Every structure is written in structure tokens, then in C-alpha cells.
Amino acid sequence: MVADDAAFVRDFLPWHADVARDWLGTRERFAHAWLIHGAAGTGKLQFARACASRLLCEQPRGHLACGVCDACLWLRHGNHPDFRALRPEAVAAAEGSAQPDADNATPSTGKSKAPSRDIRVEQVRSLETWLNTATHRGGHRIVLLYPAEALNAVSANALLKILEEPPEHTVFLLVADAPDRLLPTLVSRCRRLPLGLPDKPAALAWLAGEGVGNAAAWLAAAGGAPLAAARLAQAGGEPCPAWLRRWLQAVAAGRANAIVPDLLAELEKQPPDTWLDTFQRALFDLACVQAGGSAHYYPGLADTLAQAGARLSRVDTAQAARWLTTQQRVSRHPLNPGLFTHAVLLRLSGMAAS
Ligand SMILES: [Zn+2]
């Protein structure tokens, strides 16, 4: 499955099997902190979980956990004494954890409030006592932390302190899409394990196995990231959203401002980060087409992209793309989603009208 809230994961995704075999086959893994990073939607978390399962397994088979020993069963039931997962409450909630994680030591305030999107300093500090005791099973102790970008300045510094005096037998697995957003001193304490995009045939074969139709178009729309492609396909709609086609056609016709109300009604129904991603990819494609290349994300819109690209200057496209990046930060906490959507549409359509 694409998402799995169980800590135990036996299998690696096909494109990770070789790197897992290499990594688990060397003593290098005994570095105390690893930063597993690469493009979003490629299965890094599954990789990290399968590695954690394999490292804790008491009867491993090659690079895989056995799935039946005590350690594997404890992990499967979420009570392995030598394993902790640190993730924001919002991520735990999205994964379907009904209870606050015991390992997060979240104090119950009795108040209901939005789950935190940060890995909080209390979560990091809750590791300290545990790290100072001997491992229960005499093997590894694993801390799986994701996404590492969710560490705020305070919790990142608390983790840094721990990593400066690494506890024995402990392996930290930090999973991140964007290591450049992490505290540089924290990154410098980790060994890096980059995981690249799978090659296209492997990604398409996996998507076919997951029952995703029109896999090539979904994979392109997700920038080559198969799990992201599967999630997009699952969410419904089509790989090239109809509203994007309409917007590009309006840009090409020099009347982008006229369809702002129409698009506003449609986009207000979606989470901002979804349609912002789509715009960002479309602007990337516009830039590619304007530079004489071909569309990367939306090859199905090649003609419309070419017509829209001819209407715009390359400078306008580049400036709009940069501006959109700044809006992605705002999109996570817009004060007024409707106004935010309107402002973005006006900015982008204004570029097209100039
Ligand atoms: Zn096992």
C-alpha cells in the first residue's frame, strides 16, 4: 500500500532493493545518524521503515526482516521497546493513529486543538531517558524521524545536542524531502543517504501493479515520483486538470483575467497546496517550452503550453515561478483561503495579461 501507519514494513519498493541490499550489507550503517533524502513521493519513508524493521529483526533474511520473530511482531503492534517514531501530530493523525503516540509523550491537556505540524521539542526531549538506558533486546535502538523538515528551531537544536554525544547502539533515521530546509549543523551530524527517482519503466511497472490506469500521464504529472503519482490518481480527476487547460487557453488568448472568477469557484474547493503545485509545475513547463524544450509534467498539454508560452516573456514566467514559491509557504497557513486563492489567481493572470 502507499500509506501504512504500522511501524513494521518488510518489503522495499523495487527501485530501492539494490540500495537497501548495499546499505544493509555494510558496516557503514552503524553511523549513528542517517539523513535519507530525495524527491517527495518516491517511498523514502517505506525505505526507512523497512530498514528499521530489518535492523531490529532477530532473524533477518538477507536484506529483509523476517516478519515473524518477536521483534517483528512487537514492531507490527507498535510496542517494540527499542523503537521510537517522531513525527508531527498532524502526520500521525493523517496516518490514522487514533491515539497520541506513546512514544511522543504528548501531555493530554483535555483541550481539542489543531494537531501540531511541528516535531515539538517535548517529543525530542522524551527520548533522553530512553536513550540513557541499555537497549532492551541487546541489539539496535532505532529512532525514525519524519519529515525532518518538521523540526522547528528549538526541537532541531535539542536533537543536535543528542547527536553531539551519540548514544550507543542507536541509529537515527531522519527522512527529508528537502535537506536544505534543515539546520545545517544538524545535517553535518548525519551521514547522507540520497535516494533518487526510480527509472521510468520501474515506476510504470509499479503503478500498473497498483492498478493505476493512464500511468504514464500520472507519473509525468508527479514529476516521475511514483507514490505521488498513485496518490494523485487516487484523488481522482485527470492527470492534466481541466481547469489548468482552461487557464492556459485563456493565457494564450490574452484573456486570463476574464476567467479568474470561474477558476476561483473551482480552486476554492481544493486545498491550496494542491493547486499551487499544479501552477508551479505548469510554470516550469512553460519555461521549458519557452526555452525550446518539451513539457516535463504536462506533456498532454504541449500545444496549449506552446501557445501560452508564446504569449508570455521568459522573464515574466521566471518571476511568476519565483513568486509562487514564496506563496507556497503562506499556503500552509492562509488567514483567509478564499482571499489567498483570489490573490494568486490575480497575480498569475495579471502576468498573462501584460
Ligand atoms: Zn524478524
mmCIF file of C-alpha atoms and ligand atoms in Angstrom:
data_model
loop_
_atom_site.group_PDB
_atom_site.id
_atom_site.type_symbol
_atom_site.label_atom_id
_atom_site.label_comp_id
_atom_site.label_asym_id
_atom_site.label_seq_id
_atom_site.Cartn_x
_atom_site.Cartn_y
_atom_site.Cartn_z
ATOM 1 C CA MET A 1 0.000 0.000 0.000
ATOM 2 C CA VAL A 2 1.020 3.587 -0.476
ATOM 3 C CA ALA A 3 0.472 4.641 3.092
ATOM 4 C CA ASP A 4 0.917 2.450 6.116
ATOM 5 C CA ASP A 5 0.864 3.612 9.690
ATOM 6 C CA ALA A 6 2.305 0.377 11.048
ATOM 7 C CA ALA A 7 5.943 0.679 12.058
ATOM 8 C CA PHE A 8 6.743 -2.747 10.638
ATOM 9 C CA VAL A 9 7.422 -2.819 6.922
ATOM 10 C CA ARG A 10 9.087 -5.827 5.377
ATOM 11 C CA ASP A 11 9.364 -5.051 1.697
ATOM 12 C CA PHE A 12 11.356 -2.447 -0.124
ATOM 13 C CA LEU A 13 9.964 -0.779 -3.192
ATOM 14 C CA PRO A 14 11.518 -2.377 -6.297
ATOM 15 C CA TRP A 15 13.695 0.672 -7.068
ATOM 16 C CA HIS A 16 15.121 0.675 -3.528
ATOM 17 C CA ALA A 17 16.017 -3.017 -3.284
ATOM 18 C CA ASP A 18 19.598 -2.645 -4.558
ATOM 19 C CA VAL A 19 20.482 0.350 -2.421
ATOM 20 C CA ALA A 20 18.923 -1.380 0.617
ATOM 21 C CA ARG A 21 20.982 -4.501 -0.019
ATOM 22 C CA ASP A 22 24.167 -2.441 -0.300
ATOM 23 C CA TRP A 23 23.450 -0.264 2.698
ATOM 24 C CA LEU A 24 22.350 -3.085 4.995
ATOM 25 C CA GLY A 25 25.264 -5.181 3.819
ATOM 26 C CA THR A 26 27.931 -2.747 5.015
ATOM 27 C CA ARG A 27 29.002 -1.764 8.476
ATOM 28 C CA GLU A 28 28.585 1.842 7.416
ATOM 29 C CA ARG A 29 25.017 1.670 8.609
ATOM 30 C CA PHE A 30 26.385 1.833 12.131
ATOM 31 C CA ALA A 31 26.877 5.543 11.686
ATOM 32 C CA HIS A 32 24.608 6.912 14.372
ATOM 33 C CA ALA A 33 22.536 9.272 12.266
ATOM 34 C CA TRP A 34 21.418 8.986 8.675
ATOM 35 C CA LEU A 35 19.664 11.561 6.593
ATOM 36 C CA ILE A 36 17.602 9.719 3.999
ATOM 37 C CA HIS A 37 16.629 12.282 1.403
ATOM 38 C CA GLY A 38 15.272 12.611 -2.108
ATOM 39 C CA ALA A 39 12.236 13.735 -4.082
ATOM 40 C CA ALA A 40 8.842 13.630 -2.369
ATOM 41 C CA GLY A 41 6.581 10.748 -3.296
ATOM 42 C CA THR A 42 9.291 8.190 -4.068
ATOM 43 C CA GLY A 43 8.903 5.986 -0.990
ATOM 44 C CA LYS A 44 11.695 7.196 1.296
ATOM 45 C CA LEU A 45 9.606 6.555 4.396
ATOM 46 C CA GLN A 46 8.850 2.995 3.336
ATOM 47 C CA PHE A 47 12.596 2.547 2.755
ATOM 48 C CA ALA A 48 13.395 3.877 6.238
ATOM 49 C CA ARG A 49 10.723 1.703 7.868
ATOM 50 C CA ALA A 50 11.877 -1.422 6.056
ATOM 51 C CA CYS A 51 15.472 -0.647 7.123
ATOM 52 C CA ALA A 52 14.370 -0.117 10.726
ATOM 53 C CA SER A 53 12.431 -3.373 10.645
ATOM 54 C CA ARG A 54 15.427 -5.198 9.215
ATOM 55 C CA LEU A 55 17.839 -3.728 11.787
ATOM 56 C CA LEU A 56 15.580 -4.705 14.681
ATOM 57 C CA CYS A 57 14.651 -8.152 13.316
ATOM 58 C CA GLU A 58 16.214 -11.017 15.256
ATOM 59 C CA GLN A 59 16.220 -13.496 12.346
ATOM 60 C CA PRO A 60 16.739 -11.333 9.252
ATOM 61 C CA ARG A 61 16.698 -12.950 5.834
ATOM 62 C CA GLY A 62 19.219 -11.152 3.668
ATOM 63 C CA HIS A 63 18.215 -7.522 3.494
ATOM 64 C CA LEU A 64 14.695 -8.228 4.741
ATOM 65 C CA ALA A 65 13.127 -8.537 8.178
ATOM 66 C CA CYS A 66 11.612 -11.980 8.768
ATOM 67 C CA GLY A 67 8.177 -10.701 9.807
ATOM 68 C CA VAL A 68 7.615 -13.480 12.368
ATOM 69 C CA CYS A 69 10.177 -13.105 15.174
ATOM 70 C CA ASP A 70 9.319 -11.380 18.466
ATOM 71 C CA ALA A 71 10.954 -8.141 17.336
ATOM 72 C CA CYS A 72 8.978 -8.059 14.088
ATOM 73 C CA LEU A 73 5.722 -8.785 15.921
ATOM 74 C CA TRP A 74 6.340 -6.083 18.516
ATOM 75 C CA LEU A 75 7.097 -3.601 15.778
ATOM 76 C CA ARG A 76 3.971 -4.639 13.923
ATOM 77 C CA HIS A 77 1.913 -3.985 17.051
ATOM 78 C CA GLY A 78 3.639 -0.695 17.755
ATOM 79 C CA ASN A 79 5.298 -1.746 21.022
ATOM 80 C CA HIS A 80 8.913 -2.603 20.227
ATOM 81 C CA PRO A 81 10.847 -1.300 23.246
ATOM 82 C CA ASP A 82 13.872 -0.273 21.142
ATOM 83 C CA PHE A 83 11.964 1.704 18.517
ATOM 84 C CA ARG A 84 10.624 5.250 18.572
ATOM 85 C CA ALA A 85 8.959 7.217 15.778
ATOM 86 C CA LEU A 86 8.973 11.010 15.943
ATOM 87 C CA ARG A 87 6.545 12.771 13.650
ATOM 88 C CA PRO A 88 4.202 15.741 13.952
ATOM 89 C CA GLU A 89 0.787 15.080 15.475
ATOM 90 C CA ALA A 90 -0.783 16.142 12.181
ATOM 91 C CA VAL A 91 1.161 13.413 10.357
ATOM 92 C CA ALA A 92 0.218 10.807 12.959
ATOM 93 C CA ALA A 93 -3.426 11.847 12.601
ATOM 94 C CA ALA A 94 -3.267 11.622 8.805
ATOM 95 C CA GLU A 95 -1.766 8.142 9.121
ATOM 96 C CA GLY A 96 -4.792 7.139 11.131
ATOM 97 C CA SER A 97 -3.263 6.861 14.596
ATOM 98 C CA ALA A 98 -6.320 7.316 16.796
ATOM 99 C CA GLN A 99 -4.257 7.666 19.962
ATOM 100 C CA PRO A 100 -1.466 10.128 20.559
ATOM 101 C CA ASP A 101 1.762 8.159 20.223
ATOM 102 C CA ALA A 102 3.012 6.770 23.488
ATOM 103 C CA ASP A 103 6.475 7.500 22.152
ATOM 104 C CA ASN A 104 5.620 11.142 21.654
ATOM 105 C CA ALA A 105 4.804 11.570 25.332
ATOM 106 C CA THR A 106 2.188 14.139 24.416
ATOM 107 C CA PRO A 107 0.728 15.648 27.565
ATOM 108 C CA SER A 108 -3.038 15.498 27.484
ATOM 109 C CA THR A 109 -4.436 18.960 28.015
ATOM 110 C CA GLY A 110 -8.043 17.922 27.597
ATOM 111 C CA LYS A 111 -8.439 20.706 25.049
ATOM 112 C CA SER A 112 -9.072 19.921 21.434
ATOM 113 C CA LYS A 113 -6.909 21.976 19.119
ATOM 114 C CA ALA A 114 -5.477 21.544 15.657
ATOM 115 C CA PRO A 115 -2.764 18.863 15.680
ATOM 116 C CA SER A 116 0.744 20.319 15.515
ATOM 117 C CA ARG A 117 2.596 20.287 12.212
ATOM 118 C CA ASP A 118 5.910 20.525 14.017
ATOM 119 C CA ILE A 119 8.005 17.890 15.701
ATOM 120 C CA ARG A 120 7.965 19.560 19.077
ATOM 121 C CA VAL A 121 10.848 19.867 21.491
ATOM 122 C CA GLU A 122 8.931 17.802 24.080
ATOM 123 C CA GLN A 123 8.927 14.906 21.642
ATOM 124 C CA VAL A 124 12.698 15.112 21.220
ATOM 125 C CA ARG A 125 13.301 15.501 24.961
ATOM 126 C CA SER A 126 11.112 12.478 25.655
ATOM 127 C CA LEU A 127 13.878 10.395 24.050
ATOM 128 C CA GLU A 128 16.507 11.346 26.603
ATOM 129 C CA THR A 129 15.693 8.921 29.418
ATOM 130 C CA TRP A 130 15.053 6.119 26.975
ATOM 131 C CA LEU A 131 18.404 6.735 25.263
ATOM 132 C CA ASN A 132 20.231 6.601 28.585
ATOM 133 C CA THR A 133 19.094 3.088 29.396
ATOM 134 C CA ALA A 134 20.509 -0.101 27.892
ATOM 135 C CA THR A 135 18.694 -1.464 24.854
ATOM 136 C CA HIS A 136 16.015 -3.943 25.863
ATOM 137 C CA ARG A 137 16.932 -6.610 23.354
ATOM 138 C CA GLY A 138 20.677 -6.039 23.278
ATOM 139 C CA GLY A 139 20.644 -5.022 19.625
ATOM 140 C CA HIS A 140 19.999 -1.768 17.868
ATOM 141 C CA ARG A 141 17.832 1.023 19.053
ATOM 142 C CA ILE A 142 16.157 2.940 16.235
ATOM 143 C CA VAL A 143 14.686 6.421 16.117
ATOM 144 C CA LEU A 144 12.732 7.112 12.941
ATOM 145 C CA LEU A 145 12.083 10.825 12.482
ATOM 146 C CA TYR A 146 9.968 12.224 9.650
ATOM 147 C CA PRO A 147 9.605 14.556 7.968
ATOM 148 C CA ALA A 148 12.803 16.103 9.310
ATOM 149 C CA GLU A 149 11.672 19.472 7.902
ATOM 150 C CA ALA A 150 9.030 19.462 10.644
ATOM 151 C CA LEU A 151 11.710 20.042 13.285
ATOM 152 C CA ASN A 152 11.447 23.661 14.393
ATOM 153 C CA ALA A 153 14.458 25.673 15.558
ATOM 154 C CA VAL A 154 14.055 24.572 19.186
ATOM 155 C CA SER A 155 13.467 20.878 18.544
ATOM 156 C CA ALA A 156 16.254 20.761 15.932
ATOM 157 C CA ASN A 157 18.682 22.157 18.497
ATOM 158 C CA ALA A 158 17.534 19.646 21.107
ATOM 159 C CA LEU A 159 18.141 16.835 18.610
ATOM 160 C CA LEU A 160 21.526 18.308 17.712
ATOM 161 C CA LYS A 161 22.541 18.128 21.382
ATOM 162 C CA ILE A 162 21.649 14.430 21.438
ATOM 163 C CA LEU A 163 23.577 13.739 18.234
ATOM 164 C CA GLU A 164 26.639 15.574 19.522
ATOM 165 C CA GLU A 165 27.060 12.821 22.102
ATOM 166 C CA PRO A 166 25.622 9.884 20.233
ATOM 167 C CA PRO A 167 24.096 7.218 22.457
ATOM 168 C CA GLU A 168 25.462 3.721 21.985
ATOM 169 C CA HIS A 169 23.831 1.179 19.676
ATOM 170 C CA THR A 170 21.413 3.826 18.446
ATOM 171 C CA VAL A 171 20.653 4.630 14.819
ATOM 172 C CA PHE A 172 18.698 7.759 13.960
ATOM 173 C CA LEU A 173 16.955 7.636 10.597
ATOM 174 C CA LEU A 174 15.888 11.115 9.518
ATOM 175 C CA VAL A 175 13.723 11.293 6.409
ATOM 176 C CA ALA A 176 13.554 14.531 4.422
ATOM 177 C CA ASP A 177 12.403 15.782 1.030
ATOM 178 C CA ALA A 178 14.392 18.983 1.282
ATOM 179 C CA PRO A 179 17.593 18.765 3.358
ATOM 180 C CA ASP A 180 18.329 22.413 2.510
ATOM 181 C CA ARG A 181 15.482 23.359 4.835
ATOM 182 C CA LEU A 182 17.180 21.665 7.792
ATOM 183 C CA LEU A 183 19.519 23.231 10.310
ATOM 184 C CA PRO A 184 22.953 22.952 8.622
ATOM 185 C CA THR A 185 24.656 21.900 11.859
ATOM 186 C CA LEU A 186 22.121 19.077 12.158
ATOM 187 C CA VAL A 187 22.772 17.951 8.585
ATOM 188 C CA SER A 188 26.510 17.984 9.287
ATOM 189 C CA ARG A 189 25.936 15.476 12.106
ATOM 190 C CA CYS A 190 24.277 12.983 9.745
ATOM 191 C CA ARG A 191 25.584 10.727 7.030
ATOM 192 C CA ARG A 192 23.598 11.325 3.892
ATOM 193 C CA LEU A 193 21.794 8.581 2.056
ATOM 194 C CA PRO A 194 20.332 10.092 -1.115
ATOM 195 C CA LEU A 195 17.568 8.151 -2.837
ATOM 196 C CA GLY A 196 16.996 9.129 -6.458
ATOM 197 C CA LEU A 197 13.932 8.936 -8.655
ATOM 198 C CA PRO A 198 13.252 5.450 -9.986
ATOM 199 C CA ASP A 199 13.749 4.928 -13.679
ATOM 200 C CA LYS A 200 10.584 5.252 -15.701
ATOM 201 C CA PRO A 201 9.978 1.579 -16.586
ATOM 202 C CA ALA A 202 10.294 0.555 -12.914
ATOM 203 C CA ALA A 203 7.924 3.326 -11.852
ATOM 204 C CA LEU A 204 5.379 2.454 -14.563
ATOM 205 C CA ALA A 205 5.524 -1.249 -13.718
ATOM 206 C CA TRP A 206 4.858 -0.478 -10.057
ATOM 207 C CA LEU A 207 1.956 1.856 -10.909
ATOM 208 C CA ALA A 208 0.442 -0.838 -13.131
ATOM 209 C CA GLY A 209 0.713 -3.273 -10.213
ATOM 210 C CA GLU A 210 -1.133 -0.745 -8.044
ATOM 211 C CA GLY A 211 -3.930 -0.654 -10.611
ATOM 212 C CA VAL A 212 -3.300 2.922 -11.759
ATOM 213 C CA GLY A 213 -4.605 3.499 -15.289
ATOM 214 C CA ASN A 214 -3.061 6.118 -17.601
ATOM 215 C CA ALA A 215 0.069 5.634 -15.519
ATOM 216 C CA ALA A 216 2.453 7.495 -17.842
ATOM 217 C CA ALA A 217 0.443 10.726 -17.641
ATOM 218 C CA TRP A 218 0.070 10.484 -13.850
ATOM 219 C CA LEU A 219 3.769 9.765 -13.484
ATOM 220 C CA ALA A 220 4.645 12.808 -15.592
ATOM 221 C CA ALA A 221 2.246 14.990 -13.587
ATOM 222 C CA ALA A 222 4.000 13.843 -10.415
ATOM 223 C CA GLY A 223 7.433 14.646 -11.828
ATOM 224 C CA GLY A 224 8.447 10.982 -12.006
ATOM 225 C CA ALA A 225 7.627 10.199 -8.346
ATOM 226 C CA PRO A 226 5.531 7.004 -8.370
ATOM 227 C CA LEU A 227 3.929 7.192 -4.928
ATOM 228 C CA ALA A 228 2.970 10.800 -5.574
ATOM 229 C CA ALA A 229 1.518 9.693 -8.930
ATOM 230 C CA ALA A 230 -0.543 6.978 -7.229
ATOM 231 C CA ARG A 231 -1.856 9.496 -4.685
ATOM 232 C CA LEU A 232 -2.807 11.958 -7.440
ATOM 233 C CA ALA A 233 -4.591 9.218 -9.367
ATOM 234 C CA GLN A 234 -6.364 8.058 -6.217
ATOM 235 C CA ALA A 235 -7.585 11.598 -5.542
ATOM 236 C CA GLY A 236 -9.450 11.423 -8.844
ATOM 237 C CA GLY A 237 -9.687 13.909 -11.670
ATOM 238 C CA GLU A 238 -7.284 13.721 -14.555
ATOM 239 C CA PRO A 239 -3.504 13.983 -14.879
ATOM 240 C CA CYS A 240 -3.771 17.386 -16.594
ATOM 241 C CA PRO A 241 -6.514 19.185 -14.655
ATOM 242 C CA ALA A 242 -9.240 20.631 -16.886
ATOM 243 C CA TRP A 243 -9.024 23.981 -15.064
ATOM 244 C CA LEU A 244 -5.334 24.236 -15.914
ATOM 245 C CA ARG A 245 -6.072 23.625 -19.566
ATOM 246 C CA ARG A 246 -8.717 26.376 -19.453
ATOM 247 C CA TRP A 247 -6.309 28.771 -17.746
ATOM 248 C CA LEU A 248 -3.567 28.105 -20.306
ATOM 249 C CA GLN A 249 -6.038 28.542 -23.151
ATOM 250 C CA ALA A 250 -7.124 31.862 -21.634
ATOM 251 C CA VAL A 251 -3.485 32.941 -21.290
ATOM 252 C CA ALA A 252 -2.872 32.016 -24.910
ATOM 253 C CA ALA A 253 -5.900 34.078 -25.932
ATOM 254 C CA GLY A 254 -4.815 37.052 -23.804
ATOM 255 C CA ARG A 255 -7.926 36.919 -21.606
ATOM 256 C CA ALA A 256 -6.670 35.251 -18.446
ATOM 257 C CA ASN A 257 -8.237 37.912 -16.226
ATOM 258 C CA ALA A 258 -11.672 37.060 -17.570
ATOM 259 C CA ILE A 259 -11.647 33.513 -16.185
ATOM 260 C CA VAL A 260 -10.465 34.392 -12.676
ATOM 261 C CA PRO A 261 -13.991 34.190 -11.140
ATOM 262 C CA ASP A 262 -14.623 30.850 -12.830
ATOM 263 C CA LEU A 263 -11.314 29.389 -11.589
ATOM 264 C CA LEU A 264 -11.779 30.867 -8.136
ATOM 265 C CA ALA A 265 -15.023 28.946 -7.693
ATOM 266 C CA GLU A 266 -13.278 25.746 -8.688
ATOM 267 C CA LEU A 267 -9.991 26.105 -6.781
ATOM 268 C CA GLU A 268 -11.617 27.204 -3.535
ATOM 269 C CA LYS A 269 -12.862 23.626 -3.219
ATOM 270 C CA GLN A 270 -9.308 22.247 -3.165
ATOM 271 C CA PRO A 271 -6.520 22.540 -0.594
ATOM 272 C CA PRO A 272 -4.228 25.428 -1.685
ATOM 273 C CA ASP A 273 -1.075 23.330 -1.787
ATOM 274 C CA THR A 274 -2.663 21.029 -4.387
ATOM 275 C CA TRP A 275 -3.465 23.685 -6.969
ATOM 276 C CA LEU A 276 -0.328 25.690 -6.131
ATOM 277 C CA ASP A 277 1.736 22.629 -7.023
ATOM 278 C CA THR A 278 -0.159 22.376 -10.286
ATOM 279 C CA PHE A 279 0.517 26.032 -11.137
ATOM 280 C CA GLN A 280 4.170 25.649 -10.197
ATOM 281 C CA ARG A 281 4.534 22.658 -12.474
ATOM 282 C CA ALA A 282 2.712 24.445 -15.281
ATOM 283 C CA LEU A 283 5.071 27.434 -14.954
ATOM 284 C CA PHE A 284 8.041 25.068 -15.036
ATOM 285 C CA ASP A 285 6.625 23.505 -18.197
ATOM 286 C CA LEU A 286 6.033 26.965 -19.694
ATOM 287 C CA ALA A 287 9.662 27.854 -19.004
ATOM 288 C CA CYS A 288 10.823 24.594 -20.630
ATOM 289 C CA VAL A 289 8.674 25.191 -23.695
ATOM 290 C CA GLN A 290 9.789 28.829 -23.949
ATOM 291 C CA ALA A 291 13.407 27.639 -23.847
ATOM 292 C CA GLY A 292 12.727 25.305 -26.776
ATOM 293 C CA GLY A 293 12.360 22.141 -24.696
ATOM 294 C CA SER A 294 9.361 19.953 -24.067
ATOM 295 C CA ALA A 295 6.858 19.807 -21.227
ATOM 296 C CA HIS A 296 8.018 17.752 -18.268
ATOM 297 C CA TYR A 297 4.861 17.496 -16.142
ATOM 298 C CA TYR A 298 2.023 18.026 -18.586
ATOM 299 C CA PRO A 299 3.074 16.605 -21.961
ATOM 300 C CA GLY A 300 -0.640 16.171 -22.703
ATOM 301 C CA LEU A 301 -0.937 19.976 -22.776
ATOM 302 C CA ALA A 302 2.050 20.501 -25.099
ATOM 303 C CA ASP A 303 0.143 22.501 -27.727
ATOM 304 C CA THR A 304 -1.632 24.735 -25.231
ATOM 305 C CA LEU A 305 1.610 25.297 -23.336
ATOM 306 C CA ALA A 306 3.330 26.333 -26.572
ATOM 307 C CA GLN A 307 0.568 28.828 -27.380
ATOM 308 C CA ALA A 308 0.545 30.262 -23.860
ATOM 309 C CA GLY A 309 4.345 30.350 -23.780
ATOM 310 C CA ALA A 310 4.416 32.368 -26.980
ATOM 311 C CA ARG A 311 2.203 34.993 -25.340
ATOM 312 C CA LEU A 312 4.468 35.486 -22.299
ATOM 313 C CA SER A 313 8.020 36.681 -21.871
ATOM 314 C CA ARG A 314 10.511 34.284 -20.318
ATOM 315 C CA VAL A 315 11.228 36.872 -17.636
ATOM 316 C CA ASP A 316 7.536 37.008 -16.688
ATOM 317 C CA THR A 317 7.397 33.223 -16.402
ATOM 318 C CA ALA A 318 10.524 33.077 -14.249
ATOM 319 C CA GLN A 319 9.335 35.894 -11.967
ATOM 320 C CA ALA A 320 5.922 34.311 -11.540
ATOM 321 C CA ALA A 321 7.506 30.960 -10.667
ATOM 322 C CA ARG A 322 9.716 32.613 -8.053
ATOM 323 C CA TRP A 323 6.769 34.495 -6.610
ATOM 324 C CA LEU A 324 4.731 31.309 -6.457
ATOM 325 C CA THR A 325 7.459 29.608 -4.413
ATOM 326 C CA THR A 326 7.099 32.297 -1.746
ATOM 327 C CA GLN A 327 3.336 31.713 -1.703
ATOM 328 C CA GLN A 328 3.813 28.027 -1.012
ATOM 329 C CA ARG A 329 4.935 28.878 2.498
ATOM 330 C CA VAL A 330 1.855 31.069 3.017
ATOM 331 C CA SER A 331 -0.414 28.361 1.627
ATOM 332 C CA ARG A 332 0.115 26.145 4.659
ATOM 333 C CA HIS A 333 -1.443 28.761 6.943
ATOM 334 C CA PRO A 334 -3.546 31.132 4.842
ATOM 335 C CA LEU A 335 -5.519 33.530 7.039
ATOM 336 C CA ASN A 336 -8.340 33.535 4.540
ATOM 337 C CA PRO A 337 -8.178 30.740 1.943
ATOM 338 C CA GLY A 338 -10.629 32.480 -0.406
ATOM 339 C CA LEU A 339 -8.698 35.748 -0.455
ATOM 340 C CA PHE A 340 -5.439 33.862 -0.817
ATOM 341 C CA THR A 341 -6.748 31.950 -3.840
ATOM 342 C CA HIS A 342 -8.034 35.150 -5.386
ATOM 343 C CA ALA A 343 -4.711 36.951 -4.865
ATOM 344 C CA VAL A 344 -2.742 34.134 -6.511
ATOM 345 C CA LEU A 345 -5.105 33.961 -9.480
ATOM 346 C CA LEU A 346 -4.934 37.728 -9.976
ATOM 347 C CA ARG A 347 -1.127 37.735 -9.813
ATOM 348 C CA LEU A 348 -0.738 34.895 -12.301
ATOM 349 C CA SER A 349 -3.444 36.074 -14.654
ATOM 350 C CA GLY A 350 -2.074 39.631 -14.429
ATOM 351 C CA MET A 351 1.262 38.348 -15.688
ATOM 352 C CA ALA A 352 -0.524 36.731 -18.578
ATOM 353 C CA ALA A 353 -2.439 39.881 -19.440
ATOM 354 C CA SER A 354 0.624 42.133 -19.509
HETATM 355 ZN ZN ZN B 1 12.053 -10.690 12.424
#
